Short mmCIF file of C-alpha atoms and ligand atoms in Angstrom, two decimals:
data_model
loop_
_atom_site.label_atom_id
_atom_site.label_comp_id
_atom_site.label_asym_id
_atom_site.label_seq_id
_atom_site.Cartn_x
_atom_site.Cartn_y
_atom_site.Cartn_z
CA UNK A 1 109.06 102.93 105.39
CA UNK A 2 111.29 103.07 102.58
CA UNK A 3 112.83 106.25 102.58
CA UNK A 4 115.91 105.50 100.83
CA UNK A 5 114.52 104.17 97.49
CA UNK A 6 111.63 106.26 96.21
CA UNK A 7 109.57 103.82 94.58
CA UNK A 8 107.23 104.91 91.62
CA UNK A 9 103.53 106.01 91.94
CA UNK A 10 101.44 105.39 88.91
CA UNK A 11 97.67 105.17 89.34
CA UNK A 12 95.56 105.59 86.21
CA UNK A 13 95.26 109.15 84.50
CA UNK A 14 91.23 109.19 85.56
CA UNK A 15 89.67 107.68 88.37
CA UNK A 16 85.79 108.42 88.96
CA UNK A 17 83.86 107.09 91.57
CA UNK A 18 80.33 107.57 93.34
CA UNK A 19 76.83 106.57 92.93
CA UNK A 20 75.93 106.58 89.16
CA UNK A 21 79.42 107.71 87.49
CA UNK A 22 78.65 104.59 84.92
CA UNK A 23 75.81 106.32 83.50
CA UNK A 24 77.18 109.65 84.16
CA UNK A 25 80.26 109.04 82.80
CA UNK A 26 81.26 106.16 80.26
CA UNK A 27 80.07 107.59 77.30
CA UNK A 28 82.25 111.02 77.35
CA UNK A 29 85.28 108.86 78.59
CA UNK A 30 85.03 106.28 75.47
CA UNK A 31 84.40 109.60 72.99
CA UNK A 32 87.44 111.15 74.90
CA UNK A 33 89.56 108.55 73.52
CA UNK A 34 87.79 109.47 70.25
CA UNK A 35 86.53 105.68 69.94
CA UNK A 36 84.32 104.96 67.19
CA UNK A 37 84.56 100.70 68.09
CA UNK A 38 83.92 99.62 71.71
CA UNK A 39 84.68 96.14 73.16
CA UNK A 40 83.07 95.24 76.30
CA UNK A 41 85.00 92.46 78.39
CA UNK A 42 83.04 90.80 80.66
CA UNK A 43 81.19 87.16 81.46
CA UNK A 44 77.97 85.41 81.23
CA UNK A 45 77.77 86.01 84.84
CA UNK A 46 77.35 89.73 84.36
CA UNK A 47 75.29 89.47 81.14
CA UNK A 48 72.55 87.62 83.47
CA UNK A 49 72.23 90.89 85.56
CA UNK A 50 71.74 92.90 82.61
CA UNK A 51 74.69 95.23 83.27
CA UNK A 52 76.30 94.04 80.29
CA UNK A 53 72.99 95.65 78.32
CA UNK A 54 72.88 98.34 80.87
CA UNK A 55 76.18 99.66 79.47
CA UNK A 56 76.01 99.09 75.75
CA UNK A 57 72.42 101.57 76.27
CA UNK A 58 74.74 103.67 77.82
CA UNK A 59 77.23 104.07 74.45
CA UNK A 60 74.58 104.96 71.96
CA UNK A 61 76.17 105.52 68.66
CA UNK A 62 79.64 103.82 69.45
CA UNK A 63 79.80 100.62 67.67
CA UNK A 64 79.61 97.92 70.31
CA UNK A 65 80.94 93.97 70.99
CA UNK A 66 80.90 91.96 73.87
CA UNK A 67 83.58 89.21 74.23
CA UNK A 68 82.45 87.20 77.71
CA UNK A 69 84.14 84.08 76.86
CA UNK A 70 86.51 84.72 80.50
CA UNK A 71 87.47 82.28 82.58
CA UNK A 72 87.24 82.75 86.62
CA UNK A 73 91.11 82.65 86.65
CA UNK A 74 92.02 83.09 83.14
CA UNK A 75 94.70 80.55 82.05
CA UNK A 76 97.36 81.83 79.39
CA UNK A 77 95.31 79.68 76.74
CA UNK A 78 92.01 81.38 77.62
CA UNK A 79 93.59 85.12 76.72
CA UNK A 80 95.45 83.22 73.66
CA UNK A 81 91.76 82.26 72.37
CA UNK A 82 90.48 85.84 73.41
CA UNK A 83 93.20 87.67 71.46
CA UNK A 84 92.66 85.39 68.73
CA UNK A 85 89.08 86.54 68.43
CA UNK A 86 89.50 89.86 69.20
CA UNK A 87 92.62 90.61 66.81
CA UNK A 88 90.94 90.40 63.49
CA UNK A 89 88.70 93.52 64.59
CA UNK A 90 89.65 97.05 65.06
CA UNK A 91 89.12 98.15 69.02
CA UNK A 92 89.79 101.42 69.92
CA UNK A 93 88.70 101.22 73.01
CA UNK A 94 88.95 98.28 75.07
CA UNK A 95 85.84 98.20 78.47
CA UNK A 96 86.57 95.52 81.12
CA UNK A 97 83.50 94.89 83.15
CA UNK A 98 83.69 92.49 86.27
CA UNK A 99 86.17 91.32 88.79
CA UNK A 100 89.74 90.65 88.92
CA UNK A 101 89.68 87.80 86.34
CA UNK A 102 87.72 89.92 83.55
CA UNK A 103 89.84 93.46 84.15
CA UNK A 104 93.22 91.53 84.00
CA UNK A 105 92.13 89.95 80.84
CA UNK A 106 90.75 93.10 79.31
CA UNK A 107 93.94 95.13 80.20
CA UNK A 108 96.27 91.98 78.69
CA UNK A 109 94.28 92.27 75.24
CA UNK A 110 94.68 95.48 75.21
CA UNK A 111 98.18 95.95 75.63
CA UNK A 112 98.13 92.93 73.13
CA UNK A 113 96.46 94.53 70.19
CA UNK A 114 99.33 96.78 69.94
CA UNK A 115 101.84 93.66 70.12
CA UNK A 116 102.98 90.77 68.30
CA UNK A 117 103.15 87.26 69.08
CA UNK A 118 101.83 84.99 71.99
CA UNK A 119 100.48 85.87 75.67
CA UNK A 120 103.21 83.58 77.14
CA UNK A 121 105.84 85.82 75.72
CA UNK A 122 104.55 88.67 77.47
CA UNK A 123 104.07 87.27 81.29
CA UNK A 124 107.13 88.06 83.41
CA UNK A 125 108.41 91.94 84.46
CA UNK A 126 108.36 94.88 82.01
CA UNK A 127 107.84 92.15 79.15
CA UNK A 128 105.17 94.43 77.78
CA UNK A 129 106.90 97.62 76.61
CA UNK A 130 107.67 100.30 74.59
CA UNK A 131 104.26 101.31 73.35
CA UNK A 132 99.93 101.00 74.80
CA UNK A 133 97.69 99.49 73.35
CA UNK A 134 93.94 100.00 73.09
CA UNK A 135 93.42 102.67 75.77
CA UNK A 136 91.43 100.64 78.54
CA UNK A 137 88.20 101.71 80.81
CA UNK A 138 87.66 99.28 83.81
CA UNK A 139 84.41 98.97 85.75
CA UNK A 140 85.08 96.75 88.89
CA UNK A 141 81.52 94.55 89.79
CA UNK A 142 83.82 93.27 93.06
CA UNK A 143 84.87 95.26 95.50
CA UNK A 144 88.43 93.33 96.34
CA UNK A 145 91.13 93.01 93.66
CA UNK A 146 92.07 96.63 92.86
CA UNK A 147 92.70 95.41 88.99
CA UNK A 148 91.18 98.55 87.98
CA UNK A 149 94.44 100.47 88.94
CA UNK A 150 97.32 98.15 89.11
CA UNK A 151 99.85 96.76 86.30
CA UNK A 152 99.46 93.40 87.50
CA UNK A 153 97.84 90.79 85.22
CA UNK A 154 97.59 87.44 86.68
CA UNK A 155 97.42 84.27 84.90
CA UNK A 156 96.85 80.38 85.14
CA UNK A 157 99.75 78.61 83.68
CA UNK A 158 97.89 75.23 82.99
CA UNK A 159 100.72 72.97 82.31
CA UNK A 160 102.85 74.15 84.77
CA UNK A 161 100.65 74.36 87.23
CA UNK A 162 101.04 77.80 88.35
CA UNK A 163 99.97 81.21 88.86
CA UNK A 164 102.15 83.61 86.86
CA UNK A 165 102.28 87.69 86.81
CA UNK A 166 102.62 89.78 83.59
CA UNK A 167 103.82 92.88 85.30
CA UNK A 168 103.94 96.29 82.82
CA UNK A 169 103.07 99.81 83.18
CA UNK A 170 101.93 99.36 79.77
CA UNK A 171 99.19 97.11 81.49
CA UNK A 172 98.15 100.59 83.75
CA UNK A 173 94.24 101.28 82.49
CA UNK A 174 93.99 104.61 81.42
CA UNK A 175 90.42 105.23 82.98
CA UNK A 176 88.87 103.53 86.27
CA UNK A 177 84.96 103.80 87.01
CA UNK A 178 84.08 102.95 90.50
CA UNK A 179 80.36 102.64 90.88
CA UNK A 180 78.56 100.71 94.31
CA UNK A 181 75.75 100.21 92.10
CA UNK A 182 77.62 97.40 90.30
CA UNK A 183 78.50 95.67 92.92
CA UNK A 184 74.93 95.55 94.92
CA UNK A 185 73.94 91.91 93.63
CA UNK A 186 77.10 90.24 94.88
CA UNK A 187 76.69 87.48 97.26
CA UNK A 188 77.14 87.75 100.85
CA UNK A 189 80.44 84.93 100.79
CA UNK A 190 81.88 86.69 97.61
CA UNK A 191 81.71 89.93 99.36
CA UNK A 192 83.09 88.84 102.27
CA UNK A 193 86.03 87.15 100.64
CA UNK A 194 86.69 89.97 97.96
CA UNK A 195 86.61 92.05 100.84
CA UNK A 196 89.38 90.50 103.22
CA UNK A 197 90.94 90.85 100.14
CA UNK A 198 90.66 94.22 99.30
CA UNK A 199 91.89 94.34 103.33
CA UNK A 200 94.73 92.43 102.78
CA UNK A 201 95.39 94.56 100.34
CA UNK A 202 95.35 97.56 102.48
CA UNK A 203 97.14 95.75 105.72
CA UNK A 204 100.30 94.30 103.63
CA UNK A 205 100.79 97.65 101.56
CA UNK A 206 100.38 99.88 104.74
CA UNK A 207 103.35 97.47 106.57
CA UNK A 208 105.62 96.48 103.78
CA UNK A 209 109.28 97.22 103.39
CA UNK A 210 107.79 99.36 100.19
CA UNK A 211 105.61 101.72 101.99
CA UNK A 212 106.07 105.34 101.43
CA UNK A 213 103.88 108.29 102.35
CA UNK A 214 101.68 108.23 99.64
CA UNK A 215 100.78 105.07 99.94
CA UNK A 216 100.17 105.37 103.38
CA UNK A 217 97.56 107.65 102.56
CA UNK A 218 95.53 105.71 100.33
CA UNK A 219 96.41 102.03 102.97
CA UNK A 220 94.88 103.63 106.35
CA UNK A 221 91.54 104.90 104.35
CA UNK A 222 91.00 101.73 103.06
CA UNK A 223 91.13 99.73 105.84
CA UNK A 224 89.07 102.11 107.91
CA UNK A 225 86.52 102.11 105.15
CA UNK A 226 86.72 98.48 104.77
CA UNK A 227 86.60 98.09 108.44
CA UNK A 228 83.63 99.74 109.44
CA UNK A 229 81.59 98.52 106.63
CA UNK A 230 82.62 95.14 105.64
CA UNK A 231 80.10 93.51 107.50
CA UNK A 232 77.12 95.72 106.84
CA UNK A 233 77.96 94.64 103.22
CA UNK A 234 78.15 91.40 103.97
CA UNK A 235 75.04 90.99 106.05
CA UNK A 236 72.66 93.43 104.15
CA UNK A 237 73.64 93.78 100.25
CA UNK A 238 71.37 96.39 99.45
CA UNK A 239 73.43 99.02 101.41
CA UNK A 240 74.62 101.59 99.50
CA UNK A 241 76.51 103.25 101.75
CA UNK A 242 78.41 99.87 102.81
CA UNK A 243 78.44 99.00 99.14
CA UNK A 244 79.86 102.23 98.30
CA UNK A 245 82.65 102.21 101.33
CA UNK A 246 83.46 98.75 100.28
CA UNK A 247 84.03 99.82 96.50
CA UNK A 248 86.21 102.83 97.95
CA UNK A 249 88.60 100.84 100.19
CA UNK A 250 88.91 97.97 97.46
CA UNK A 251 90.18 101.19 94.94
CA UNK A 252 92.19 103.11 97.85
CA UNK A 253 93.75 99.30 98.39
CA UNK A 254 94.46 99.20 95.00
CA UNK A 255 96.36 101.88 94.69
CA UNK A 256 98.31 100.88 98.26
CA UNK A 257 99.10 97.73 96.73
CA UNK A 258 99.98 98.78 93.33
CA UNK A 259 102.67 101.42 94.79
CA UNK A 260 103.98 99.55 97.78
CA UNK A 261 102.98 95.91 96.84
CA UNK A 262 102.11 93.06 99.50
CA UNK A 263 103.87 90.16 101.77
CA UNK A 264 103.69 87.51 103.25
CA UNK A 265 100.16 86.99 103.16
CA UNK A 266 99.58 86.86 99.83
CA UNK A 267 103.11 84.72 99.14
CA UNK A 268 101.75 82.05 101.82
CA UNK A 269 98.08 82.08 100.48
CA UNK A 270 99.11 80.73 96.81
CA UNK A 271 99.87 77.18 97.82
CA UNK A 272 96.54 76.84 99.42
CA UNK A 273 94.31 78.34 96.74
CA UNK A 274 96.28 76.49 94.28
CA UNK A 275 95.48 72.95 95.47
CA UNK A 276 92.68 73.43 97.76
CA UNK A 277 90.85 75.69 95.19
CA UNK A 278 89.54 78.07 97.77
CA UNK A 279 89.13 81.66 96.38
CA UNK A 280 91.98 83.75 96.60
CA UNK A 281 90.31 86.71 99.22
CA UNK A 282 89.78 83.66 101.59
CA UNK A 283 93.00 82.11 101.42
CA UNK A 284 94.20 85.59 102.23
CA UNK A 285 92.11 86.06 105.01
CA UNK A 286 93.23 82.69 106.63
CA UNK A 287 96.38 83.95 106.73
CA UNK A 288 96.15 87.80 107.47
CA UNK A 289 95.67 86.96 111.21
CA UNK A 290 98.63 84.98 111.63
CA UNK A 291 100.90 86.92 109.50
CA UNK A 292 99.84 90.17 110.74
CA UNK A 293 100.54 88.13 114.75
CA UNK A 294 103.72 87.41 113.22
CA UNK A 295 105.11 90.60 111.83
CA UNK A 296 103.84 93.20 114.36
CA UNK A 297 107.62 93.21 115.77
CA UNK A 298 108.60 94.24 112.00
CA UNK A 299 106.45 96.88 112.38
CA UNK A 300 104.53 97.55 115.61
CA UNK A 301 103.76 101.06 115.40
CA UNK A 302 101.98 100.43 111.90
CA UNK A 303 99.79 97.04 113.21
CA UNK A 304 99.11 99.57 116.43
CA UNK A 305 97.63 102.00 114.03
CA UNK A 306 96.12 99.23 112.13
CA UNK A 307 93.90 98.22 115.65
CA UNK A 308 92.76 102.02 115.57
CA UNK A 309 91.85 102.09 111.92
CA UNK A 310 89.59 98.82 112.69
CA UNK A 311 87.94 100.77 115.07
CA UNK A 312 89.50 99.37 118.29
CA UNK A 313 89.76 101.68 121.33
CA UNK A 314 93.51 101.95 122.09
CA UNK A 315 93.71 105.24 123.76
CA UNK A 316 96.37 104.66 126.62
CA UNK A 317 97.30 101.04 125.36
CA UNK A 318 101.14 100.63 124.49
CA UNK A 319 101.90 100.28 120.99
CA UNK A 320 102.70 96.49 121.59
CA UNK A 321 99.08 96.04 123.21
CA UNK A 322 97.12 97.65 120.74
CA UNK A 323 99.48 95.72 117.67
CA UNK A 324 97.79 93.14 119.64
CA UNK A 325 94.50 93.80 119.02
CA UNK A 326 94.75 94.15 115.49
CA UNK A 327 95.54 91.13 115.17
CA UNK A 328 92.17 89.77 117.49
CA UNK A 329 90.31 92.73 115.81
CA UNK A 330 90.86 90.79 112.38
CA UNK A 331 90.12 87.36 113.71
CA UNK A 332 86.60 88.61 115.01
CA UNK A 333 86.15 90.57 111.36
CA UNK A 334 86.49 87.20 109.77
CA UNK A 335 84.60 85.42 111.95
CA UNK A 336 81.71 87.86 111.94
CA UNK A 337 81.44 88.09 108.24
CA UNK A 338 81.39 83.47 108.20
CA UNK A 339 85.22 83.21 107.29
CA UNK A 340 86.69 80.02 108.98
CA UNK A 341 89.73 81.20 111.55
CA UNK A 342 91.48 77.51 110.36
CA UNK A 343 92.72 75.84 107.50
CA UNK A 344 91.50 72.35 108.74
CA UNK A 345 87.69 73.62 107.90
CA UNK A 346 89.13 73.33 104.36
CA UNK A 347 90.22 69.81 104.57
CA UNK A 348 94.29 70.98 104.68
CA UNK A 349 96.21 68.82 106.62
CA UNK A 350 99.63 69.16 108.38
CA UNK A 351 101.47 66.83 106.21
CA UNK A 352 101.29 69.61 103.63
CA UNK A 353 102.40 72.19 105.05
CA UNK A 354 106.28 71.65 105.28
CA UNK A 355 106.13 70.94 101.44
CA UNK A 356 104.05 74.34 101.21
CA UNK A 357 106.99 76.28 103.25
CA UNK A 358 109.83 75.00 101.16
CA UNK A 359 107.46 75.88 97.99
CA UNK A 360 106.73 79.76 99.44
CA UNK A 361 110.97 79.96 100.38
CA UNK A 362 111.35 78.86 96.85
CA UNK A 363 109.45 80.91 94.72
CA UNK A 364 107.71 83.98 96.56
CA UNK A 365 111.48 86.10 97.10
CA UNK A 366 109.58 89.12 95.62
CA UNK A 367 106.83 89.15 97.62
CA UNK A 368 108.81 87.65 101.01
CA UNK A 369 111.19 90.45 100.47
CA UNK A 370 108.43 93.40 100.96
CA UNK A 371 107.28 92.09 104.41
CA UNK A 372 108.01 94.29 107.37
CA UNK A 373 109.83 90.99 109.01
CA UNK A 374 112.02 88.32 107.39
CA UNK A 375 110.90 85.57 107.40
CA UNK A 376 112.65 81.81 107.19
CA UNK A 377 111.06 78.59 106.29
CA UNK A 378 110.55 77.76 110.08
CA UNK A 379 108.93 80.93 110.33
CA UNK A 380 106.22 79.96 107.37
CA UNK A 381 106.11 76.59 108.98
CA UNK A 382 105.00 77.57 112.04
CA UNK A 383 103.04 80.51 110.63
CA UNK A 384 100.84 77.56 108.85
CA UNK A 385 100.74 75.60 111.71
CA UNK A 386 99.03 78.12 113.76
CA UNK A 387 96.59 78.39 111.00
CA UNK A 388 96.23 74.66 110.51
FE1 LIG B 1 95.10 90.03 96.50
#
């Protein structure tokens, strides 16, 4: 807990959830803003469910375009081309419908229509500043990255082969709509891996150095949500309930992560999505266990509450038992929702993984720094080898 350096708590200035707050709701937030020119950002994806048209019925007489041209992780050149299309026309409201790859885009153009020159000048901390842009409205269709309420905007850099972070508070969306009904025709593996996600979320912000009791709050509802009806949501789509649960602990994770930030998890997870290409809520969850196994000494009383969150009975364990069974408790929730426990079911082989722990000493600091136990590069060696 960090109880010597508050750290800041923004969260957007409205956040609506529940069954049907689209409809209820979109049209008297975009006339709040007193918008008269609406851009929906979203992909073709979503325009084959019809949400897309389900929305634009939804804003009547507000002048309405759609910009879908979004890459699954946007690359700095992808939001260069979007700005480029989208700065000749006057948005005063900017909508970003879909997962983490379509809100971080709509919340960078945004920001950008208020700014000059190119998205690669802007990615790095506090880079965007001074003044907002188009005020923003996101409408999550996952229920995993929490983009709807952080200042995070992540990017492909292309040529260097990287993932890099605009962070901003200028990048904050002003409104967040979280509906279950937009998430009901996601796939049982996309839910499952958005949702270890939204878990990892949840896990790392409840445990980091960062944590504070705010946070806290928002960390342990999300993963009891999450772990309760993850696989219900997994295993039968049409579940409101689960869907709705799901959509609650990816927000409440949101907001865990965006004031205490992750660990370890996520900083070991980036070399195996990058060159493996598997999505980024399963590299997560290939890691949680062994991370989590890892730093319960950091932190045992937190990974103990953690195994009673997940719904674990640890009445009359010790605190170093039941830290224990958090860490089994979230090896059977993989395995149960058709995650692989091991890295080899990916093809990843040990030869990589010393390069990987030099890479993750090198260039994760930020995010190595926030875990509830240091770690060296032996540590993250042996850490992959135990999920090899
Ligand atoms: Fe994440």
């Amino acid at each position: 807990m960090n109880i010597v350096k508050p750290v800041p708590f923004k969260i957007p200035s409205s956040i609506i959830t529940g069954v049907n707050s689209v409809n209820d709701n979109l049209l008297d937030q975009v006339k709040g803003f007193g918008a008269r020119r609406a851009l929906i950002v979203s992909d073709q994806a979503l325009v084959k469910t019809g949400y897309v048209d389900e929305l634009k019925s939804f804003l009547k007489d507000i002048e309405t375009a759609v910009y879908t041209n979004i890459e699954p992780e946007p690359s700095i050149e992808n939001m260069e081309e979007t700005l480029v299309w989208c700065d000749a026309q006057k948005f005063d409201v900017v909508i970003g419908l879909g997962g983490g790859s379509v809100m971080d885009s709509a919340k960078m153009l945004a920001a950008l229509l208020a700014h000059d020159g190119h998205v690669r000048d802007y990615v790095g901390g506090s880079k965007v500043f001074g003044k907002f842009g188009a005020p923003t409205i996101m409408i999550p269709t996952t229920s995993g990255t929490g983009a709807e309420v952080t200042v995070n905007v992540v990017f492909k850099d292309k040529a260097a082969k990287l993932k890099r972070v605009a962070v901003s508070q200028y990048l904050m969306p002003n409104v967040a709509i979280v509906d279950p009904l937009y998430t009901m025709t996601v796939p049982a593996g996309v839910t499952a891996a958005t949702g270890m996600d939204a878990l990892t979320h949840a896990i790392e912000a409840y445990t980091a150095m960062k944590a504070n009791p705010i946070t806290d709050i928002f960390a342990e509802d999300a993963i009891l949500r999450i772990g309760r009806s993850i696989r219900t949501a997994v295993t039968s789509g049409g579940n409101v309930e689960a869907r709705l649960d799901m959509s609650l602990g990816s927000l409440f994770g949101g907001i865990a992560n965006a004031g205490a930030s992750v660990g370890a998890v996520h900083a070991l997870s980036y070399p195996l999505c990058g060159e493996f290409n598997l999505s980024h809520g399963v590299g997560n969850a290939l890691m949680l266990p062994y991370v989590a196994a890892f730093n319960m000494m950091g932190n045992i009383k937190k990974y103990a509450r953690v195994a009673a969150l997940l719904g674990e009975v640890v009445d009359g364990q010790s605190d170093r038992d039941a830290a224990e069974s958090a860490v089994k408790s979230i090896k059977r929730l993989s395995e149960d929702i058709g995650i692989p426990l091991h890295m080899n079911k990916f093809g990843i082989t040990a030869e990589v993984l010393p390069r990987w722990a030099k890479t993750v000493m090198d260039t994760q600091a930020r995010l190595l720094n926030n875990n509830p136990r240091q770690l060296n590069e032996k540590d993250v060696l042996e850490i992959y080898e135990a999920a090899l």
